[in-house]
Amino acid sequence: MATLDQAQNPPGTNPPGTVKNSRHISNKRRSTRKAVAVFVAPFAVLFILFYAAPIIFAIIQSLLVVEREGTFGAPQQVFGGFSQYALVFQDQAFWASVGRVLLFGVVQVPIMLGMALLFALLLDSPLLKGKKFFRLAFFAPYAVPGVIAAIMWGFLYSPSLSPFSAVTSEINFLDGSLVLWSIANIVTWVYVGYNMLIIYASLLAIPTEIYEAARLDGASNAQIAWRIKIPLVTPAIILTGVFSIIGTLQLLAEPQTLRSFSSAISSTYTPNLAVYTTASVPNYNLAAAFSVVLAIATFILSFVFLKATQRKVSQ
């Protein structure tokens, strides 16, 4: 015998309310998609206009060359294939600048991140008094624009202008052997607070129950910092490391500003300075090729660093 439900709802038909519920779900999904599109649209538009479009334009420009008809003919841009990239790989000054910033990064980035980690641990320590003051003091240099910071430190380095002339007259921080590390000091001074804030935010996200359990087991503050805090904030340290690698290869404002204080800084002292100088000639096509190669190198270094650190963390 057919059951009551089978009698009321013959095979092949939907129970009452099913169509209504499905329409309600589909309408809800549609409204959700519209809301997501509304919130994503401003970012998508800005991303396309100021990130994706310039990258595509730079790649197109790097594949063009300028030709003239005769000595005084009007310049015309024509497709040149990879001829601009051949000039890039033949430019020894550019690759010397790449090697210079790689040396800069190998020394400066670990020191900067080590100081940022130390300051973050100090701010998170229960033994430190006046945390609000020190948090502001550590972060304040990041509020100073890079150009202003370079001008300020340029005056401090200059033997004839520095208030510490007793030191700068004996040690020339702007000569060829020390100017790279003088720039490193400026970058470290500016960005330690920024990286510290990222690591400190990661420390604040650690549940306090973990610390309480460690103290019950007899762990000291130093042991908690070494065995608990640092391992748990490793992802934040890796993130700041990637940011620092990208920033190192994009070094521009500090060396460009210090050129007015030091003759040891050439127009191709860093890769970005070489790109800027080439574009000022003007040779936009070669500058675009420099930029594309530099962007690819930055991506490769960041990717290798990220994979290497992730492999160590997983082990």
PDB file of C-alpha atoms in Angstrom:
ATOM      1  CA  MET A   1       0.000   0.000   0.000  1.00  0.00           C
ATOM      2  CA  ALA A   2       1.196   3.506  -0.760  1.00  0.00           C
ATOM      3  CA  THR A   3       2.066   5.541   2.253  1.00  0.00           C
ATOM      4  CA  LEU A   4       0.413   8.817   3.057  1.00  0.00           C
ATOM      5  CA  ASP A   5       3.492  10.803   1.909  1.00  0.00           C
ATOM      6  CA  GLN A   6       3.619   8.880  -1.375  1.00  0.00           C
ATOM      7  CA  ALA A   7      -0.030   9.582  -1.920  1.00  0.00           C
ATOM      8  CA  GLN A   8       0.402  13.287  -1.244  1.00  0.00           C
ATOM      9  CA  ASN A   9       3.660  13.539  -3.212  1.00  0.00           C
ATOM     10  CA  PRO A  10       3.641  11.157  -6.217  1.00  0.00           C
ATOM     11  CA  PRO A  11       7.006  10.032  -7.621  1.00  0.00           C
ATOM     12  CA  GLY A  12       8.687  12.675  -9.800  1.00  0.00           C
ATOM     13  CA  THR A  13       7.201  15.591  -7.882  1.00  0.00           C
ATOM     14  CA  ASN A  14       8.823  17.767  -5.218  1.00  0.00           C
ATOM     15  CA  PRO A  15       7.422  18.069  -1.703  1.00  0.00           C
ATOM     16  CA  PRO A  16       5.580  21.296  -0.954  1.00  0.00           C
ATOM     17  CA  GLY A  17       7.980  24.141  -0.215  1.00  0.00           C
ATOM     18  CA  THR A  18      10.985  22.566  -1.967  1.00  0.00           C
ATOM     19  CA  VAL A  19      10.774  24.832  -5.008  1.00  0.00           C
ATOM     20  CA  LYS A  20      10.318  27.825  -2.763  1.00  0.00           C
ATOM     21  CA  ASN A  21      13.322  26.878  -0.632  1.00  0.00           C
ATOM     22  CA  SER A  22      15.527  26.307  -3.674  1.00  0.00           C
ATOM     23  CA  ARG A  23      14.546  29.694  -5.066  1.00  0.00           C
ATOM     24  CA  HIS A  24      15.332  31.288  -1.706  1.00  0.00           C
ATOM     25  CA  ILE A  25      18.779  29.637  -1.634  1.00  0.00           C
ATOM     26  CA  SER A  26      19.566  30.662  -5.212  1.00  0.00           C
ATOM     27  CA  ASN A  27      18.473  34.251  -4.509  1.00  0.00           C
ATOM     28  CA  LYS A  28      20.592  34.285  -1.381  1.00  0.00           C
ATOM     29  CA  ARG A  29      23.631  33.034  -3.299  1.00  0.00           C
ATOM     30  CA  ARG A  30      23.026  35.605  -5.998  1.00  0.00           C
ATOM     31  CA  SER A  31      22.834  38.424  -3.467  1.00  0.00           C
ATOM     32  CA  THR A  32      25.999  37.137  -1.773  1.00  0.00           C
ATOM     33  CA  ARG A  33      27.857  37.161  -5.081  1.00  0.00           C
ATOM     34  CA  LYS A  34      26.694  40.706  -5.743  1.00  0.00           C
ATOM     35  CA  ALA A  35      27.873  41.826  -2.311  1.00  0.00           C
ATOM     36  CA  VAL A  36      31.257  40.179  -2.855  1.00  0.00           C
ATOM     37  CA  ALA A  37      31.539  41.819  -6.285  1.00  0.00           C
ATOM     38  CA  VAL A  38      30.738  45.250  -4.804  1.00  0.00           C
ATOM     39  CA  PHE A  39      33.457  44.913  -2.156  1.00  0.00           C
ATOM     40  CA  VAL A  40      36.054  43.411  -4.518  1.00  0.00           C
ATOM     41  CA  ALA A  41      35.421  45.804  -7.421  1.00  0.00           C
ATOM     42  CA  PRO A  42      37.352  48.834  -5.999  1.00  0.00           C
ATOM     43  CA  PHE A  43      40.416  46.674  -5.307  1.00  0.00           C
ATOM     44  CA  ALA A  44      40.154  44.967  -8.699  1.00  0.00           C
ATOM     45  CA  VAL A  45      39.943  48.285 -10.550  1.00  0.00           C
ATOM     46  CA  LEU A  46      42.913  49.779  -8.678  1.00  0.00           C
ATOM     47  CA  PHE A  47      44.891  46.542  -9.074  1.00  0.00           C
ATOM     48  CA  ILE A  48      44.352  46.509 -12.836  1.00  0.00           C
ATOM     49  CA  LEU A  49      45.037  50.236 -13.316  1.00  0.00           C
ATOM     50  CA  PHE A  50      48.081  50.651 -11.075  1.00  0.00           C
ATOM     51  CA  TYR A  51      49.640  47.169 -10.986  1.00  0.00           C
ATOM     52  CA  ALA A  52      48.657  44.847 -13.811  1.00  0.00           C
ATOM     53  CA  ALA A  53      48.461  47.498 -16.552  1.00  0.00           C
ATOM     54  CA  PRO A  54      51.911  49.045 -15.776  1.00  0.00           C
ATOM     55  CA  ILE A  55      53.491  45.574 -15.757  1.00  0.00           C
ATOM     56  CA  ILE A  56      51.970  44.729 -19.143  1.00  0.00           C
ATOM     57  CA  PHE A  57      52.986  48.145 -20.509  1.00  0.00           C
ATOM     58  CA  ALA A  58      56.571  47.674 -19.253  1.00  0.00           C
ATOM     59  CA  ILE A  59      56.808  44.251 -20.893  1.00  0.00           C
ATOM     60  CA  ILE A  60      55.527  45.678 -24.188  1.00  0.00           C
ATOM     61  CA  GLN A  61      57.962  48.613 -24.005  1.00  0.00           C
ATOM     62  CA  SER A  62      60.868  46.255 -23.317  1.00  0.00           C
ATOM     63  CA  LEU A  63      60.200  44.488 -26.624  1.00  0.00           C
ATOM     64  CA  LEU A  64      60.421  47.699 -28.681  1.00  0.00           C
ATOM     65  CA  VAL A  65      63.378  49.616 -30.094  1.00  0.00           C
ATOM     66  CA  VAL A  66      63.655  53.157 -31.425  1.00  0.00           C
ATOM     67  CA  GLU A  67      64.651  53.608 -35.059  1.00  0.00           C
ATOM     68  CA  ARG A  68      65.172  56.736 -37.137  1.00  0.00           C
ATOM     69  CA  GLU A  69      65.012  57.322 -40.866  1.00  0.00           C
ATOM     70  CA  GLY A  70      68.265  59.105 -41.536  1.00  0.00           C
ATOM     71  CA  THR A  71      70.258  61.196 -39.090  1.00  0.00           C
ATOM     72  CA  PHE A  72      67.517  63.667 -38.271  1.00  0.00           C
ATOM     73  CA  GLY A  73      64.487  61.508 -38.935  1.00  0.00           C
ATOM     74  CA  ALA A  74      61.603  61.244 -36.532  1.00  0.00           C
ATOM     75  CA  PRO A  75      62.043  58.415 -34.008  1.00  0.00           C
ATOM     76  CA  GLN A  76      59.731  55.447 -34.366  1.00  0.00           C
ATOM     77  CA  GLN A  77      59.210  52.521 -32.030  1.00  0.00           C
ATOM     78  CA  VAL A  78      59.330  49.153 -33.774  1.00  0.00           C
ATOM     79  CA  PHE A  79      59.319  45.586 -32.515  1.00  0.00           C
ATOM     80  CA  GLY A  80      62.830  44.551 -31.580  1.00  0.00           C
ATOM     81  CA  GLY A  81      62.280  41.196 -29.937  1.00  0.00           C
ATOM     82  CA  PHE A  82      64.707  40.498 -27.107  1.00  0.00           C
ATOM     83  CA  SER A  83      67.366  42.960 -28.248  1.00  0.00           C
ATOM     84  CA  GLN A  84      66.843  45.151 -25.183  1.00  0.00           C
ATOM     85  CA  TYR A  85      67.280  42.121 -22.916  1.00  0.00           C
ATOM     86  CA  ALA A  86      70.549  41.315 -24.683  1.00  0.00           C
ATOM     87  CA  LEU A  87      71.758  44.810 -23.731  1.00  0.00           C
ATOM     88  CA  VAL A  88      70.650  44.193 -20.140  1.00  0.00           C
ATOM     89  CA  PHE A  89      72.725  41.044 -19.803  1.00  0.00           C
ATOM     90  CA  GLN A  90      75.709  42.804 -21.389  1.00  0.00           C
ATOM     91  CA  ASP A  91      75.524  45.753 -18.979  1.00  0.00           C
ATOM     92  CA  GLN A  92      78.208  45.065 -16.377  1.00  0.00           C
ATOM     93  CA  ALA A  93      77.326  48.161 -14.327  1.00  0.00           C
ATOM     94  CA  PHE A  94      73.789  46.897 -13.829  1.00  0.00           C
ATOM     95  CA  TRP A  95      74.900  43.452 -12.686  1.00  0.00           C
ATOM     96  CA  ALA A  96      77.517  45.020 -10.430  1.00  0.00           C
ATOM     97  CA  SER A  97      74.691  46.977  -8.793  1.00  0.00           C
ATOM     98  CA  VAL A  98      72.709  43.738  -8.382  1.00  0.00           C
ATOM     99  CA  GLY A  99      75.672  42.116  -6.663  1.00  0.00           C
ATOM    100  CA  ARG A 100      76.064  45.187  -4.454  1.00  0.00           C
ATOM    101  CA  VAL A 101      72.487  45.055  -3.171  1.00  0.00           C
ATOM    102  CA  LEU A 102      72.722  41.281  -2.678  1.00  0.00           C
ATOM    103  CA  LEU A 103      75.726  41.843  -0.418  1.00  0.00           C
ATOM    104  CA  PHE A 104      73.752  44.605   1.263  1.00  0.00           C
ATOM    105  CA  GLY A 105      70.824  42.252   1.864  1.00  0.00           C
ATOM    106  CA  VAL A 106      72.927  39.356   3.158  1.00  0.00           C
ATOM    107  CA  VAL A 107      74.336  41.588   5.901  1.00  0.00           C
ATOM    108  CA  GLN A 108      71.592  44.133   6.571  1.00  0.00           C
ATOM    109  CA  VAL A 109      68.426  42.013   6.467  1.00  0.00           C
ATOM    110  CA  PRO A 110      69.438  39.516   9.204  1.00  0.00           C
ATOM    111  CA  ILE A 111      70.603  42.360  11.470  1.00  0.00           C
ATOM    112  CA  MET A 112      67.399  44.313  10.922  1.00  0.00           C
ATOM    113  CA  LEU A 113      65.111  41.322  11.496  1.00  0.00           C
ATOM    114  CA  GLY A 114      67.139  40.246  14.529  1.00  0.00           C
ATOM    115  CA  MET A 115      66.709  43.694  16.077  1.00  0.00           C
ATOM    116  CA  ALA A 116      63.000  43.699  15.174  1.00  0.00           C
ATOM    117  CA  LEU A 117      62.545  40.309  16.867  1.00  0.00           C
ATOM    118  CA  LEU A 118      64.463  41.453  19.943  1.00  0.00           C
ATOM    119  CA  PHE A 119      62.388  44.621  20.275  1.00  0.00           C
ATOM    120  CA  ALA A 120      59.147  42.666  19.796  1.00  0.00           C
ATOM    121  CA  LEU A 121      60.160  40.192  22.510  1.00  0.00           C
ATOM    122  CA  LEU A 122      61.024  43.075  24.836  1.00  0.00           C
ATOM    123  CA  LEU A 123      57.622  44.684  24.262  1.00  0.00           C
ATOM    124  CA  ASP A 124      55.934  41.349  24.944  1.00  0.00           C
ATOM    125  CA  SER A 125      57.975  40.694  28.087  1.00  0.00           C
ATOM    126  CA  PRO A 126      56.157  41.098  31.420  1.00  0.00           C
ATOM    127  CA  LEU A 127      59.346  42.596  32.877  1.00  0.00           C
ATOM    128  CA  LEU A 128      59.382  45.701  30.648  1.00  0.00           C
ATOM    129  CA  LYS A 129      57.855  48.887  32.057  1.00  0.00           C
ATOM    130  CA  GLY A 130      56.551  51.746  29.938  1.00  0.00           C
ATOM    131  CA  LYS A 131      55.591  49.576  26.969  1.00  0.00           C
ATOM    132  CA  LYS A 132      53.539  52.309  25.295  1.00  0.00           C
ATOM    133  CA  PHE A 133      56.522  54.668  25.259  1.00  0.00           C
ATOM    134  CA  PHE A 134      58.938  52.074  23.880  1.00  0.00           C
ATOM    135  CA  ARG A 135      56.419  50.846  21.291  1.00  0.00           C
ATOM    136  CA  LEU A 136      56.104  54.405  19.984  1.00  0.00           C
ATOM    137  CA  ALA A 137      59.857  55.019  20.208  1.00  0.00           C
ATOM    138  CA  PHE A 138      60.688  51.875  18.239  1.00  0.00           C
ATOM    139  CA  PHE A 139      58.088  52.571  15.562  1.00  0.00           C
ATOM    140  CA  ALA A 140      58.597  56.358  15.242  1.00  0.00           C
ATOM    141  CA  PRO A 141      61.485  56.218  12.690  1.00  0.00           C
ATOM    142  CA  TYR A 142      59.190  54.445  10.213  1.00  0.00           C
ATOM    143  CA  ALA A 143      57.013  57.568  10.178  1.00  0.00           C
ATOM    144  CA  VAL A 144      59.962  59.498   8.721  1.00  0.00           C
ATOM    145  CA  PRO A 145      59.963  59.328   4.884  1.00  0.00           C
ATOM    146  CA  GLY A 146      62.987  57.615   3.407  1.00  0.00           C
ATOM    147  CA  VAL A 147      64.208  60.763   1.636  1.00  0.00           C
ATOM    148  CA  ILE A 148      64.003  62.829   4.834  1.00  0.00           C
ATOM    149  CA  ALA A 149      65.791  60.107   6.777  1.00  0.00           C
ATOM    150  CA  ALA A 150      68.568  59.986   4.149  1.00  0.00           C
ATOM    151  CA  ILE A 151      68.987  63.784   4.264  1.00  0.00           C
ATOM    152  CA  MET A 152      69.100  63.746   8.060  1.00  0.00           C
ATOM    153  CA  TRP A 153      71.680  60.956   8.183  1.00  0.00           C
ATOM    154  CA  GLY A 154      73.616  62.602   5.339  1.00  0.00           C
ATOM    155  CA  PHE A 155      74.147  65.652   7.527  1.00  0.00           C
ATOM    156  CA  LEU A 156      75.135  63.396  10.434  1.00  0.00           C
ATOM    157  CA  TYR A 157      77.661  61.571   8.233  1.00  0.00           C
ATOM    158  CA  SER A 158      79.143  64.680   6.619  1.00  0.00           C
ATOM    159  CA  PRO A 159      82.417  65.704   8.347  1.00  0.00           C
ATOM    160  CA  SER A 160      81.814  69.435   7.802  1.00  0.00           C
ATOM    161  CA  LEU A 161      78.158  69.429   8.862  1.00  0.00           C
ATOM    162  CA  SER A 162      77.833  66.707  11.484  1.00  0.00           C
ATOM    163  CA  PRO A 163      77.475  67.644  15.167  1.00  0.00           C
ATOM    164  CA  PHE A 164      79.695  64.614  15.793  1.00  0.00           C
ATOM    165  CA  SER A 165      82.623  66.000  13.797  1.00  0.00           C
ATOM    166  CA  ALA A 166      85.093  64.414  16.219  1.00  0.00           C
ATOM    167  CA  VAL A 167      83.942  61.028  14.900  1.00  0.00           C
ATOM    168  CA  THR A 168      83.162  61.864  11.263  1.00  0.00           C
ATOM    169  CA  SER A 169      86.512  63.615  10.794  1.00  0.00           C
ATOM    170  CA  GLU A 170      88.266  60.389  11.735  1.00  0.00           C
ATOM    171  CA  ILE A 171      85.897  57.964   9.991  1.00  0.00           C
ATOM    172  CA  ASN A 172      84.501  58.961   6.598  1.00  0.00           C
ATOM    173  CA  PHE A 173      81.140  57.213   6.465  1.00  0.00           C
ATOM    174  CA  LEU A 174      80.571  58.497   2.925  1.00  0.00           C
ATOM    175  CA  ASP A 175      83.630  57.111   1.172  1.00  0.00           C
ATOM    176  CA  GLY A 176      83.543  54.145  -1.200  1.00  0.00           C
ATOM    177  CA  SER A 177      84.300  51.478   1.392  1.00  0.00           C
ATOM    178  CA  LEU A 178      81.707  52.539   3.977  1.00  0.00           C
ATOM    179  CA  VAL A 179      78.900  54.280   2.111  1.00  0.00           C
ATOM    180  CA  LEU A 180      77.034  51.021   1.422  1.00  0.00           C
ATOM    181  CA  TRP A 181      76.930  50.268   5.144  1.00  0.00           C
ATOM    182  CA  SER A 182      75.956  53.860   5.885  1.00  0.00           C
ATOM    183  CA  ILE A 183      72.942  53.284   3.653  1.00  0.00           C
ATOM    184  CA  ALA A 184      72.318  50.000   5.477  1.00  0.00           C
ATOM    185  CA  ASN A 185      72.275  51.891   8.772  1.00  0.00           C
ATOM    186  CA  ILE A 186      69.642  54.297   7.426  1.00  0.00           C
ATOM    187  CA  VAL A 187      67.427  51.489   6.114  1.00  0.00           C
ATOM    188  CA  THR A 188      67.772  49.576   9.387  1.00  0.00           C
ATOM    189  CA  TRP A 189      66.929  52.660  11.440  1.00  0.00           C
ATOM    190  CA  VAL A 190      63.784  53.296   9.387  1.00  0.00           C
ATOM    191  CA  TYR A 191      62.393  49.766   8.995  1.00  0.00           C
ATOM    192  CA  VAL A 192      63.203  48.002  12.268  1.00  0.00           C
ATOM    193  CA  GLY A 193      60.045  49.420  13.848  1.00  0.00           C
ATOM    194  CA  TYR A 194      57.871  48.362  10.913  1.00  0.00           C
ATOM    195  CA  ASN A 195      59.081  44.760  11.067  1.00  0.00           C
ATOM    196  CA  MET A 196      58.900  44.799  14.858  1.00  0.00           C
ATOM    197  CA  LEU A 197      55.211  45.728  14.683  1.00  0.00           C
ATOM    198  CA  ILE A 198      54.424  42.722  12.459  1.00  0.00           C
ATOM    199  CA  ILE A 199      56.254  40.332  14.779  1.00  0.00           C
ATOM    200  CA  TYR A 200      54.756  41.943  17.887  1.00  0.00           C
ATOM    201  CA  ALA A 201      51.238  41.556  16.481  1.00  0.00           C
ATOM    202  CA  SER A 202      51.977  37.868  15.941  1.00  0.00           C
ATOM    203  CA  LEU A 203      53.162  37.584  19.558  1.00  0.00           C
ATOM    204  CA  LEU A 204      49.942  39.136  20.838  1.00  0.00           C
ATOM    205  CA  ALA A 205      47.958  36.468  18.968  1.00  0.00           C
ATOM    206  CA  ILE A 206      49.561  33.641  20.979  1.00  0.00           C
ATOM    207  CA  PRO A 207      47.133  32.334  23.651  1.00  0.00           C
ATOM    208  CA  THR A 208      48.278  33.231  27.183  1.00  0.00           C
ATOM    209  CA  GLU A 209      47.355  29.721  28.353  1.00  0.00           C
ATOM    210  CA  ILE A 210      50.495  28.441  26.635  1.00  0.00           C
ATOM    211  CA  TYR A 211      52.665  30.752  28.745  1.00  0.00           C
ATOM    212  CA  GLU A 212      50.842  29.819  31.922  1.00  0.00           C
ATOM    213  CA  ALA A 213      51.347  26.116  31.244  1.00  0.00           C
ATOM    214  CA  ALA A 214      55.044  26.695  30.559  1.00  0.00           C
ATOM    215  CA  ARG A 215      55.472  28.634  33.815  1.00  0.00           C
ATOM    216  CA  LEU A 216      53.757  25.830  35.726  1.00  0.00           C
ATOM    217  CA  ASP A 217      56.360  23.494  34.231  1.00  0.00           C
ATOM    218  CA  GLY A 218      59.088  25.772  35.604  1.00  0.00           C
ATOM    219  CA  ALA A 219      60.101  27.566  32.377  1.00  0.00           C
ATOM    220  CA  SER A 220      61.776  30.948  32.779  1.00  0.00           C
ATOM    221  CA  ASN A 221      60.966  34.023  30.674  1.00  0.00           C
ATOM    222  CA  ALA A 222      64.064  33.408  28.536  1.00  0.00           C
ATOM    223  CA  GLN A 223      63.071  29.772  27.934  1.00  0.00           C
ATOM    224  CA  ILE A 224      59.520  30.798  27.040  1.00  0.00           C
ATOM    225  CA  ALA A 225      60.877  33.337  24.547  1.00  0.00           C
ATOM    226  CA  TRP A 226      63.320  30.882  22.950  1.00  0.00           C
ATOM    227  CA  ARG A 227      61.242  27.701  22.933  1.00  0.00           C
ATOM    228  CA  ILE A 228      57.698  29.032  22.555  1.00  0.00           C
ATOM    229  CA  LYS A 229      57.509  32.602  21.288  1.00  0.00           C
ATOM    230  CA  ILE A 230      60.141  32.490  18.554  1.00  0.00           C
ATOM    231  CA  PRO A 231      58.922  29.195  17.005  1.00  0.00           C
ATOM    232  CA  LEU A 232      55.309  30.437  17.015  1.00  0.00           C
ATOM    233  CA  VAL A 233      56.161  33.760  15.333  1.00  0.00           C
ATOM    234  CA  THR A 234      58.363  32.142  12.672  1.00  0.00           C
ATOM    235  CA  PRO A 235      55.701  32.734   9.949  1.00  0.00           C
ATOM    236  CA  ALA A 236      55.768  36.465  10.775  1.00  0.00           C
ATOM    237  CA  ILE A 237      59.569  36.481  10.605  1.00  0.00           C
ATOM    238  CA  ILE A 238      59.424  34.758   7.216  1.00  0.00           C
ATOM    239  CA  LEU A 239      56.910  37.347   6.007  1.00  0.00           C
ATOM    240  CA  THR A 240      59.151  40.229   7.071  1.00  0.00           C
ATOM    241  CA  GLY A 241      62.058  38.432   5.395  1.00  0.00           C
ATOM    242  CA  VAL A 242      60.202  38.345   2.071  1.00  0.00           C
ATOM    243  CA  PHE A 243      59.297  42.033   2.410  1.00  0.00           C
ATOM    244  CA  SER A 244      62.936  42.846   3.192  1.00  0.00           C
ATOM    245  CA  ILE A 245      64.248  40.963   0.148  1.00  0.00           C
ATOM    246  CA  ILE A 246      61.845  42.850  -2.095  1.00  0.00           C
ATOM    247  CA  GLY A 247      62.781  46.164  -0.468  1.00  0.00           C
ATOM    248  CA  THR A 248      66.509  45.449  -0.798  1.00  0.00           C
ATOM    249  CA  LEU A 249      66.340  44.946  -4.560  1.00  0.00           C
ATOM    250  CA  GLN A 250      64.188  48.081  -4.862  1.00  0.00           C
ATOM    251  CA  LEU A 251      66.650  50.306  -2.981  1.00  0.00           C
ATOM    252  CA  LEU A 252      66.448  53.792  -4.493  1.00  0.00           C
ATOM    253  CA  ALA A 253      65.561  56.743  -2.238  1.00  0.00           C
ATOM    254  CA  GLU A 254      68.483  56.461   0.188  1.00  0.00           C
ATOM    255  CA  PRO A 255      71.359  56.142  -2.339  1.00  0.00           C
ATOM    256  CA  GLN A 256      69.824  58.716  -4.650  1.00  0.00           C
ATOM    257  CA  THR A 257      69.548  61.233  -1.808  1.00  0.00           C
ATOM    258  CA  LEU A 258      73.048  60.512  -0.476  1.00  0.00           C
ATOM    259  CA  ARG A 259      74.545  61.200  -3.928  1.00  0.00           C
ATOM    260  CA  SER A 260      74.511  64.892  -3.010  1.00  0.00           C
ATOM    261  CA  PHE A 261      76.702  64.068   0.006  1.00  0.00           C
ATOM    262  CA  SER A 262      79.006  61.436  -1.468  1.00  0.00           C
ATOM    263  CA  SER A 263      80.776  61.103  -4.808  1.00  0.00           C
ATOM    264  CA  ALA A 264      81.192  57.368  -4.147  1.00  0.00           C
ATOM    265  CA  ILE A 265      77.572  56.715  -5.172  1.00  0.00           C
ATOM    266  CA  SER A 266      77.361  56.457  -8.940  1.00  0.00           C
ATOM    267  CA  SER A 267      74.300  56.759 -11.143  1.00  0.00           C
ATOM    268  CA  THR A 268      74.126  52.933 -11.330  1.00  0.00           C
ATOM    269  CA  TYR A 269      74.930  52.218  -7.674  1.00  0.00           C
ATOM    270  CA  THR A 270      71.752  50.156  -7.186  1.00  0.00           C
ATOM    271  CA  PRO A 271      69.544  48.419  -9.789  1.00  0.00           C
ATOM    272  CA  ASN A 272      66.637  50.832  -9.318  1.00  0.00           C
ATOM    273  CA  LEU A 273      69.025  53.782  -9.569  1.00  0.00           C
ATOM    274  CA  ALA A 274      70.315  52.321 -12.844  1.00  0.00           C
ATOM    275  CA  VAL A 275      66.731  52.023 -14.113  1.00  0.00           C
ATOM    276  CA  TYR A 276      65.990  55.615 -13.059  1.00  0.00           C
ATOM    277  CA  THR A 277      69.138  56.918 -14.751  1.00  0.00           C
ATOM    278  CA  THR A 278      68.420  54.986 -17.950  1.00  0.00           C
ATOM    279  CA  ALA A 279      64.862  56.316 -18.088  1.00  0.00           C
ATOM    280  CA  SER A 280      66.189  59.862 -17.583  1.00  0.00           C
ATOM    281  CA  VAL A 281      68.407  59.677 -20.710  1.00  0.00           C
ATOM    282  CA  PRO A 282      65.654  58.981 -21.936  1.00  0.00           C
ATOM    283  CA  ASN A 283      65.777  55.328 -22.978  1.00  0.00           C
ATOM    284  CA  TYR A 284      62.427  54.007 -21.798  1.00  0.00           C
ATOM    285  CA  ASN A 285      62.688  50.708 -23.656  1.00  0.00           C
ATOM    286  CA  LEU A 286      65.976  49.700 -22.046  1.00  0.00           C
ATOM    287  CA  ALA A 287      64.748  50.947 -18.659  1.00  0.00           C
ATOM    288  CA  ALA A 288      61.653  48.774 -19.075  1.00  0.00           C
ATOM    289  CA  ALA A 289      63.854  45.758 -19.846  1.00  0.00           C
ATOM    290  CA  PHE A 290      65.932  46.487 -16.726  1.00  0.00           C
ATOM    291  CA  SER A 291      62.714  46.660 -14.696  1.00  0.00           C
ATOM    292  CA  VAL A 292      61.346  43.371 -16.037  1.00  0.00           C
ATOM    293  CA  VAL A 293      64.617  41.525 -15.344  1.00  0.00           C
ATOM    294  CA  LEU A 294      64.781  43.040 -11.855  1.00  0.00           C
ATOM    295  CA  ALA A 295      61.175  42.048 -11.145  1.00  0.00           C
ATOM    296  CA  ILE A 296      61.840  38.461 -12.245  1.00  0.00           C
ATOM    297  CA  ALA A 297      64.991  38.313 -10.102  1.00  0.00           C
ATOM    298  CA  THR A 298      63.057  39.651  -7.106  1.00  0.00           C
ATOM    299  CA  PHE A 299      60.336  37.061  -7.594  1.00  0.00           C
ATOM    300  CA  ILE A 300      62.838  34.214  -7.867  1.00  0.00           C
ATOM    301  CA  LEU A 301      64.774  35.243  -4.759  1.00  0.00           C
ATOM    302  CA  SER A 302      61.594  35.746  -2.725  1.00  0.00           C
ATOM    303  CA  PHE A 303      60.162  32.424  -3.891  1.00  0.00           C
ATOM    304  CA  VAL A 304      63.379  30.517  -3.122  1.00  0.00           C
ATOM    305  CA  PHE A 305      63.625  32.124   0.318  1.00  0.00           C
ATOM    306  CA  LEU A 306      59.976  31.350   1.060  1.00  0.00           C
ATOM    307  CA  LYS A 307      60.264  27.714  -0.001  1.00  0.00           C
ATOM    308  CA  ALA A 308      63.549  27.187   1.844  1.00  0.00           C
ATOM    309  CA  THR A 309      62.220  28.636   5.090  1.00  0.00           C
ATOM    310  CA  GLN A 310      58.943  26.749   4.823  1.00  0.00           C
ATOM    311  CA  ARG A 311      60.846  23.484   4.344  1.00  0.00           C
ATOM    312  CA  LYS A 312      62.907  24.166   7.481  1.00  0.00           C
ATOM    313  CA  VAL A 313      59.812  25.050   9.488  1.00  0.00           C
ATOM    314  CA  SER A 314      58.007  21.866   8.385  1.00  0.00           C
ATOM    315  CA  GLN A 315      61.010  19.774   9.443  1.00  0.00           C
TER     316      GLN A 315
END
